[in-house]
mmCIF file of C-alpha atoms and ligand atoms in Angstrom:
data_model
loop_
_atom_site.group_PDB
_atom_site.id
_atom_site.type_symbol
_atom_site.label_atom_id
_atom_site.label_comp_id
_atom_site.label_asym_id
_atom_site.label_seq_id
_atom_site.Cartn_x
_atom_site.Cartn_y
_atom_site.Cartn_z
ATOM 1 C CA MET D 139 144.198 128.646 82.593
ATOM 2 C CA ALA D 140 141.537 129.954 84.955
ATOM 3 C CA VAL D 141 137.837 129.583 85.608
ATOM 4 C CA GLY D 142 136.110 132.918 86.212
ATOM 5 C CA ILE D 143 134.136 133.440 89.419
ATOM 6 C CA PHE D 144 131.893 136.466 89.632
ATOM 7 C CA ASP D 145 130.092 138.120 92.541
ATOM 8 C CA SER D 146 128.889 141.610 93.352
ATOM 9 C CA GLY D 147 131.447 141.642 96.155
ATOM 10 C CA LEU D 148 132.946 139.340 98.757
ATOM 11 C CA GLY D 149 130.235 136.671 99.037
ATOM 12 C CA GLY D 150 131.507 134.647 96.086
ATOM 13 C CA LEU D 151 134.686 134.017 98.099
ATOM 14 C CA THR D 152 132.690 131.345 99.971
ATOM 15 C CA VAL D 153 132.269 129.556 96.625
ATOM 16 C CA LEU D 154 135.855 130.253 95.520
ATOM 17 C CA ASP D 155 137.256 128.852 98.770
ATOM 18 C CA ALA D 156 135.290 125.610 98.424
ATOM 19 C CA ALA D 157 136.200 125.338 94.719
ATOM 20 C CA GLN D 158 139.925 125.813 95.452
ATOM 21 C CA LYS D 159 139.808 123.104 98.117
ATOM 22 C CA ARG D 160 137.939 120.690 95.827
ATOM 23 C CA LEU D 161 140.039 121.509 92.714
ATOM 24 C CA PRO D 162 143.546 122.410 93.922
ATOM 25 C CA ASP D 163 145.014 122.195 90.396
ATOM 26 C CA VAL D 164 142.564 124.661 88.827
ATOM 27 C CA ASP D 165 143.279 128.422 88.763
ATOM 28 C CA PHE D 166 140.485 130.917 89.362
ATOM 29 C CA LEU D 167 140.066 134.541 88.342
ATOM 30 C CA TYR D 168 137.738 136.187 90.864
ATOM 31 C CA PHE D 169 135.851 139.350 89.924
ATOM 32 C CA ALA D 170 134.136 141.435 92.639
ATOM 33 C CA ASP D 171 131.965 144.278 91.365
ATOM 34 C CA SER D 172 132.426 146.017 94.720
ATOM 35 C CA ALA D 173 131.766 149.494 93.313
ATOM 36 C CA HIS D 174 128.173 148.453 92.581
ATOM 37 C CA ALA D 175 127.500 146.151 95.562
ATOM 38 C CA PRO D 176 125.003 145.367 96.875
ATOM 39 C CA TYR D 177 123.122 144.117 93.838
ATOM 40 C CA GLY D 178 120.209 142.879 95.949
ATOM 41 C CA VAL D 179 118.544 146.283 96.167
ATOM 42 C CA ARG D 180 118.828 147.033 92.419
ATOM 43 C CA ASP D 181 116.175 146.354 89.793
ATOM 44 C CA SER D 182 116.559 143.333 87.554
ATOM 45 C CA GLU D 183 117.452 145.318 84.406
ATOM 46 C CA ASN D 184 120.298 147.021 86.223
ATOM 47 C CA ILE D 185 121.534 143.718 87.733
ATOM 48 C CA TYR D 186 121.421 142.160 84.257
ATOM 49 C CA GLU D 187 123.508 145.025 82.727
ATOM 50 C CA LEU D 188 126.108 144.930 85.507
ATOM 51 C CA THR D 189 126.373 141.138 85.423
ATOM 52 C CA ARG D 190 126.674 140.969 81.644
ATOM 53 C CA GLY D 191 129.418 143.650 81.720
ATOM 54 C CA ALA D 192 131.446 141.773 84.318
ATOM 55 C CA VAL D 193 131.025 138.385 82.637
ATOM 56 C CA ASN D 194 132.077 139.880 79.279
ATOM 57 C CA ASP D 195 135.153 141.276 80.973
ATOM 58 C CA LEU D 196 136.059 137.817 82.349
ATOM 59 C CA TRP D 197 135.500 136.222 78.937
ATOM 60 C CA ASN D 198 137.688 138.919 77.299
ATOM 61 C CA ARG D 199 140.447 138.212 79.801
ATOM 62 C CA GLY D 200 140.494 134.609 78.566
ATOM 63 C CA CYS D 201 138.118 132.753 80.898
ATOM 64 C CA ASP D 202 136.004 130.271 78.930
ATOM 65 C CA LEU D 203 133.800 129.304 81.847
ATOM 66 C CA VAL D 204 132.361 131.847 84.297
ATOM 67 C CA ILE D 205 130.476 130.880 87.456
ATOM 68 C CA LEU D 206 127.985 133.450 88.735
ATOM 69 C CA ALA D 207 128.779 132.927 92.433
ATOM 70 C CA CYS D 208 125.936 135.285 93.175
ATOM 71 C CA ASN D 209 122.291 134.274 93.558
ATOM 72 C CA THR D 210 121.069 137.781 92.801
ATOM 73 C CA ALA D 211 122.922 137.828 89.461
ATOM 74 C CA SER D 212 121.889 134.225 88.753
ATOM 75 C CA ALA D 213 118.226 135.115 89.437
ATOM 76 C CA ALA D 214 118.179 138.298 87.340
ATOM 77 C CA ALA D 215 120.638 137.610 84.536
ATOM 78 C CA LEU D 216 121.576 133.983 83.971
ATOM 79 C CA ARG D 217 118.573 132.743 82.000
ATOM 80 C CA ARG D 218 118.503 135.926 79.885
ATOM 81 C CA MET D 219 122.229 135.741 79.081
ATOM 82 C CA GLN D 220 121.913 132.092 78.096
ATOM 83 C CA GLU D 221 118.821 132.754 75.973
ATOM 84 C CA GLU D 222 120.477 135.692 74.190
ATOM 85 C CA GLY D 223 123.386 133.406 73.343
ATOM 86 C CA VAL D 224 126.961 133.424 74.602
ATOM 87 C CA PRO D 225 130.071 133.758 72.399
ATOM 88 C CA GLU D 226 131.397 130.596 70.797
ATOM 89 C CA GLY D 227 133.366 128.442 73.245
ATOM 90 C CA LYS D 228 132.211 130.434 76.285
ATOM 91 C CA ARG D 229 129.862 129.331 79.075
ATOM 92 C CA VAL D 230 128.216 130.932 82.084
ATOM 93 C CA LEU D 231 126.710 128.892 84.927
ATOM 94 C CA GLY D 232 124.836 129.875 88.097
ATOM 95 C CA VAL D 233 124.571 128.650 91.664
ATOM 96 C CA PHE D 234 120.896 127.742 92.132
ATOM 97 C CA VAL D 235 120.733 124.360 90.487
ATOM 98 C CA PRO D 236 123.354 122.458 92.548
ATOM 99 C CA LEU D 237 121.658 123.663 95.733
ATOM 100 C CA ILE D 238 118.178 122.656 94.617
ATOM 101 C CA GLU D 239 119.430 119.277 93.416
ATOM 102 C CA ALA D 240 120.872 118.661 96.909
ATOM 103 C CA LEU D 241 117.657 119.762 98.605
ATOM 104 C CA THR D 242 115.551 117.534 96.346
ATOM 105 C CA GLU D 243 117.930 114.538 96.585
ATOM 106 C CA ARG D 244 118.762 114.528 92.865
ATOM 107 C CA GLN D 245 121.921 113.585 91.042
ATOM 108 C CA TRP D 246 123.523 116.164 88.736
ATOM 109 C CA GLY D 247 121.425 116.802 85.643
ATOM 110 C CA ASP D 248 118.537 114.500 86.673
ATOM 111 C CA ASN D 249 115.730 116.053 84.627
ATOM 112 C CA SER D 250 113.002 113.570 85.529
ATOM 113 C CA PRO D 251 109.555 115.007 86.414
ATOM 114 C CA PRO D 252 109.017 116.703 89.777
ATOM 115 C CA ARG D 253 108.374 114.317 92.686
ATOM 116 C CA GLU D 254 107.697 114.334 96.429
ATOM 117 C CA VAL D 255 110.809 114.801 98.565
ATOM 118 C CA ALA D 256 111.512 114.340 102.274
ATOM 119 C CA VAL D 257 111.706 118.022 103.127
ATOM 120 C CA LYS D 258 108.342 119.817 103.247
ATOM 121 C CA HIS D 259 108.961 123.172 104.971
ATOM 122 C CA VAL D 260 111.847 125.251 103.683
ATOM 123 C CA ALA D 261 113.009 128.688 104.769
ATOM 124 C CA LEU D 262 114.772 130.702 102.075
ATOM 125 C CA PHE D 263 117.027 133.585 103.139
ATOM 126 C CA ALA D 264 118.102 135.778 100.219
ATOM 127 C CA THR D 265 118.486 139.347 98.982
ATOM 128 C CA PRO D 266 115.379 141.431 98.179
ATOM 129 C CA ALA D 267 116.023 141.024 94.411
ATOM 130 C CA THR D 268 116.405 137.234 94.632
ATOM 131 C CA VAL D 269 113.245 136.900 96.739
ATOM 132 C CA SER D 270 111.162 139.058 94.419
ATOM 133 C CA SER D 271 112.428 137.189 91.308
ATOM 134 C CA ARG D 272 110.945 133.908 92.674
ATOM 135 C CA ALA D 273 113.711 132.158 90.702
ATOM 136 C CA PHE D 274 114.365 129.728 93.549
ATOM 137 C CA GLN D 275 110.714 128.656 93.754
ATOM 138 C CA ARG D 276 110.611 128.269 89.953
ATOM 139 C CA GLU D 277 113.689 126.001 89.844
ATOM 140 C CA LEU D 278 112.332 124.027 92.807
ATOM 141 C CA ALA D 279 108.951 123.504 91.126
ATOM 142 C CA PHE D 280 110.721 121.819 88.172
ATOM 143 C CA ARG D 281 112.085 119.193 90.578
ATOM 144 C CA ALA D 282 109.798 118.758 93.595
ATOM 145 C CA ILE D 283 106.148 118.861 94.570
ATOM 146 C CA GLY D 284 104.528 119.654 97.905
ATOM 147 C CA VAL D 285 107.345 121.800 99.293
ATOM 148 C CA ASP D 286 106.240 124.863 101.211
ATOM 149 C CA VAL D 287 108.816 127.691 100.812
ATOM 150 C CA GLU D 288 108.766 130.772 103.019
ATOM 151 C CA ALA D 289 111.151 133.424 101.701
ATOM 152 C CA GLN D 290 112.736 136.046 103.938
ATOM 153 C CA SER D 291 114.323 139.001 102.244
ATOM 154 C CA CYS D 292 117.378 139.933 104.319
ATOM 155 C CA GLY D 293 117.838 143.641 103.712
ATOM 156 C CA GLY D 294 121.063 145.190 105.010
ATOM 157 C CA VAL D 295 123.076 142.012 105.625
ATOM 158 C CA VAL D 296 125.212 142.240 102.465
ATOM 159 C CA ASP D 297 125.994 145.951 103.030
ATOM 160 C CA ALA D 298 127.085 145.213 106.613
ATOM 161 C CA ILE D 299 129.347 142.328 105.487
ATOM 162 C CA GLU D 300 130.867 144.405 102.660
ATOM 163 C CA ASP D 301 131.550 147.201 105.173
ATOM 164 C CA GLY D 302 133.109 144.717 107.604
ATOM 165 C CA ASP D 303 130.500 145.548 110.265
ATOM 166 C CA MET D 304 129.978 141.990 111.518
ATOM 167 C CA ILE D 305 128.170 143.074 114.694
ATOM 168 C CA LEU D 306 125.480 144.737 112.608
ATOM 169 C CA ALA D 307 125.402 141.762 110.212
ATOM 170 C CA GLU D 308 124.844 139.411 113.177
ATOM 171 C CA ALA D 309 122.033 141.547 114.632
ATOM 172 C CA LEU D 310 120.330 141.734 111.235
ATOM 173 C CA VAL D 311 120.589 137.966 110.684
ATOM 174 C CA ARG D 312 118.938 137.331 114.077
ATOM 175 C CA SER D 313 116.121 139.726 113.327
ATOM 176 C CA HIS D 314 115.537 138.212 109.847
ATOM 177 C CA VAL D 315 115.440 134.702 111.364
ATOM 178 C CA ASP D 316 112.885 135.945 113.956
ATOM 179 C CA ALA D 317 110.771 137.430 111.164
ATOM 180 C CA LEU D 318 110.914 134.147 109.220
ATOM 181 C CA LYS D 319 109.938 132.130 112.287
ATOM 182 C CA ARG D 320 106.865 134.270 112.790
ATOM 183 C CA LYS D 321 105.734 133.158 109.317
ATOM 184 C CA MET D 322 107.030 129.560 109.485
ATOM 185 C CA PRO D 323 107.626 128.504 113.114
ATOM 186 C CA GLU D 324 109.204 125.123 112.328
ATOM 187 C CA PRO D 325 111.204 125.010 109.099
ATOM 188 C CA GLN D 326 112.932 121.657 108.466
ATOM 189 C CA ALA D 327 115.592 123.161 106.227
ATOM 190 C CA ALA D 328 117.001 126.609 105.610
ATOM 191 C CA ILE D 329 118.623 127.756 102.394
ATOM 192 C CA LEU D 330 121.316 130.427 102.595
ATOM 193 C CA GLY D 331 120.387 131.789 99.164
ATOM 194 C CA CYS D 332 123.058 134.465 98.997
ATOM 195 C CA THR D 333 126.746 133.635 98.800
ATOM 196 C CA HIS D 334 127.523 136.258 101.442
ATOM 197 C CA TYR D 335 125.470 134.443 104.092
ATOM 198 C CA PRO D 336 127.795 131.460 104.710
ATOM 199 C CA LEU D 337 130.109 134.061 106.276
ATOM 200 C CA MET D 338 127.326 134.285 108.933
ATOM 201 C CA ALA D 339 126.479 130.550 108.923
ATOM 202 C CA GLU D 340 127.013 130.080 112.673
ATOM 203 C CA THR D 341 124.652 132.925 113.500
ATOM 204 C CA PHE D 342 121.981 131.505 111.163
ATOM 205 C CA GLN D 343 122.331 128.031 112.715
ATOM 206 C CA GLN D 344 122.222 129.360 116.294
ATOM 207 C CA ALA D 345 119.176 131.510 115.596
ATOM 208 C CA LEU D 346 117.365 128.696 113.752
ATOM 209 C CA GLY D 347 118.247 126.010 116.317
ATOM 210 C CA PRO D 348 120.023 122.662 115.944
ATOM 211 C CA ASP D 349 117.086 120.824 114.348
ATOM 212 C CA VAL D 350 117.121 122.913 111.173
ATOM 213 C CA GLN D 351 119.394 121.679 108.392
ATOM 214 C CA VAL D 352 121.163 124.689 106.907
ATOM 215 C CA PHE D 353 122.168 124.406 103.229
ATOM 216 C CA SER D 354 124.801 126.712 101.765
ATOM 217 C CA GLN D 355 126.313 126.701 98.325
ATOM 218 C CA GLY D 356 130.112 126.525 98.590
ATOM 219 C CA ASP D 357 130.672 122.755 98.672
ATOM 220 C CA LEU D 358 127.666 121.968 96.470
ATOM 221 C CA VAL D 359 128.793 124.345 93.713
ATOM 222 C CA ALA D 360 132.405 123.119 94.013
ATOM 223 C CA GLU D 361 131.269 119.517 93.587
ATOM 224 C CA SER D 362 129.164 120.326 90.555
ATOM 225 C CA LEU D 363 132.019 122.370 89.037
ATOM 226 C CA ALA D 364 134.371 119.385 89.498
ATOM 227 C CA ASP D 365 131.841 117.205 87.707
ATOM 228 C CA TYR D 366 131.434 119.770 84.901
ATOM 229 C CA LEU D 367 135.189 120.124 84.352
ATOM 230 C CA GLN D 368 135.562 116.371 84.206
ATOM 231 C CA ARG D 369 132.997 116.249 81.410
ATOM 232 C CA HIS D 370 134.370 119.416 79.710
ATOM 233 C CA PRO D 371 138.121 119.296 80.348
ATOM 234 C CA ASN D 372 138.863 122.065 77.821
ATOM 235 C CA MET D 373 136.887 124.771 79.642
ATOM 236 C CA ASN D 374 139.774 125.978 81.811
ATOM 237 C CA GLY D 375 140.451 128.942 79.501
ATOM 238 C CA GLU D 376 143.673 130.918 79.069
ATOM 239 C CA ALA D 377 143.225 133.592 81.719
ATOM 240 C CA ARG D 378 145.655 134.009 84.595
ATOM 241 C CA GLY D 379 144.266 133.438 88.086
ATOM 242 C CA GLY D 380 143.890 136.310 90.562
ATOM 243 C CA PHE D 381 141.485 138.758 92.157
ATOM 244 C CA LEU D 382 139.925 141.800 90.505
ATOM 245 C CA THR D 383 137.650 144.462 91.958
ATOM 246 C CA THR D 384 135.867 147.521 90.656
ATOM 247 C CA GLY D 385 136.151 148.941 94.199
ATOM 248 C CA LYS D 386 139.162 150.024 96.264
ATOM 249 C CA PRO D 387 141.667 147.158 96.008
ATOM 250 C CA ARG D 388 143.275 147.797 99.387
ATOM 251 C CA PHE D 389 139.995 147.898 101.309
ATOM 252 C CA VAL D 390 138.572 144.865 99.483
ATOM 253 C CA SER D 391 141.839 142.917 100.021
ATOM 254 C CA ASP D 392 141.724 143.599 103.785
ATOM 255 C CA ARG D 393 138.135 142.365 104.092
ATOM 256 C CA ALA D 394 138.812 139.291 101.925
ATOM 257 C CA THR D 395 141.938 138.433 103.937
ATOM 258 C CA GLN D 396 139.888 138.687 107.127
ATOM 259 C CA PHE D 397 137.152 136.385 105.763
ATOM 260 C CA LEU D 398 139.334 133.682 104.234
ATOM 261 C CA ARG D 399 142.040 133.960 106.931
ATOM 262 C CA ARG D 400 144.782 134.015 104.299
ATOM 263 C CA GLN D 401 146.387 136.820 102.336
ATOM 264 C CA ILE D 402 144.205 137.844 99.392
ATOM 265 C CA THR D 403 145.380 140.681 97.135
ATOM 266 C CA PHE D 404 142.902 142.317 94.799
ATOM 267 C CA GLU D 405 143.894 144.414 91.791
ATOM 268 C CA ALA D 406 141.812 147.091 90.076
ATOM 269 C CA ALA D 407 139.603 145.603 87.346
HETATM 270 N N1 DGL V 195 126.333 137.425 97.094
HETATM 271 C C1 DGL V 195 125.233 137.800 96.328
HETATM 272 C C2 DGL V 195 124.149 136.771 96.240
HETATM 273 O O1 DGL V 195 124.468 135.593 96.296
HETATM 274 C C3 DGL V 195 124.888 139.221 96.148
HETATM 275 C C4 DGL V 195 124.454 140.063 97.173
HETATM 276 C C5 DGL V 195 124.232 141.511 96.781
HETATM 277 O O2 DGL V 195 125.096 142.090 96.125
HETATM 278 O O3 DGL V 195 123.197 142.030 97.188
HETATM 279 O O4 DGL V 195 122.989 137.075 96.101
#
């Protein structure tokens, strides 16, 4: 009985951790496509193929519901997978919508026309593929008007985190925040639009300053998952919980244990 959580690598652990805290009785099967990370520098066709392969694998292992805990995969593959049709009884959901609903002060599933919201200047930090997809701006435009979004593509940050080089990750975050501030000197809110970035949340907040509200996805996605499972109680599936990787299980386990500060043991997918 497990919900599938998919990411290109370790970033989705920020979503998993929040989901486990919010839903202690639910099991999760986490899939890290570490052998192909980072996704953010790949083209959208390639991201779509990789994402579809991993989600199929999770469905075949008995997960009925799979969360794409990856903005890059959500941007490049989610809409297409849903439009092409998913197998009977299976679902795949992404991470954009809960975040945008929070930013635009909407309740879950409020599909009323776009309206003015309090926040006017938003900085978006994401991978090159997510930024070039403009998926975030598209979802935002369905819900809000008059919001100025400046997107900063944060090349290199995911590779550094996956390699465990946090000093490099920190330096890159600071330089990407500087670059954003040259384009938008006073953002009111900042979106960490990659599930790896909450692992660097303190650095983002320090570099942006205390007046900028930083939004990240863990708690928001966990809350919307709790709501979904309450409305669809049979979507827990028959899979066993655990951690799978297409990379080197020992290396990935060490990094994951370091990030979540508890023992995490990955097995080969
Ligand atoms: N954590 C991912 C995201 O939310 C993917 C990063 C990558 O593989 O480039 O975008």
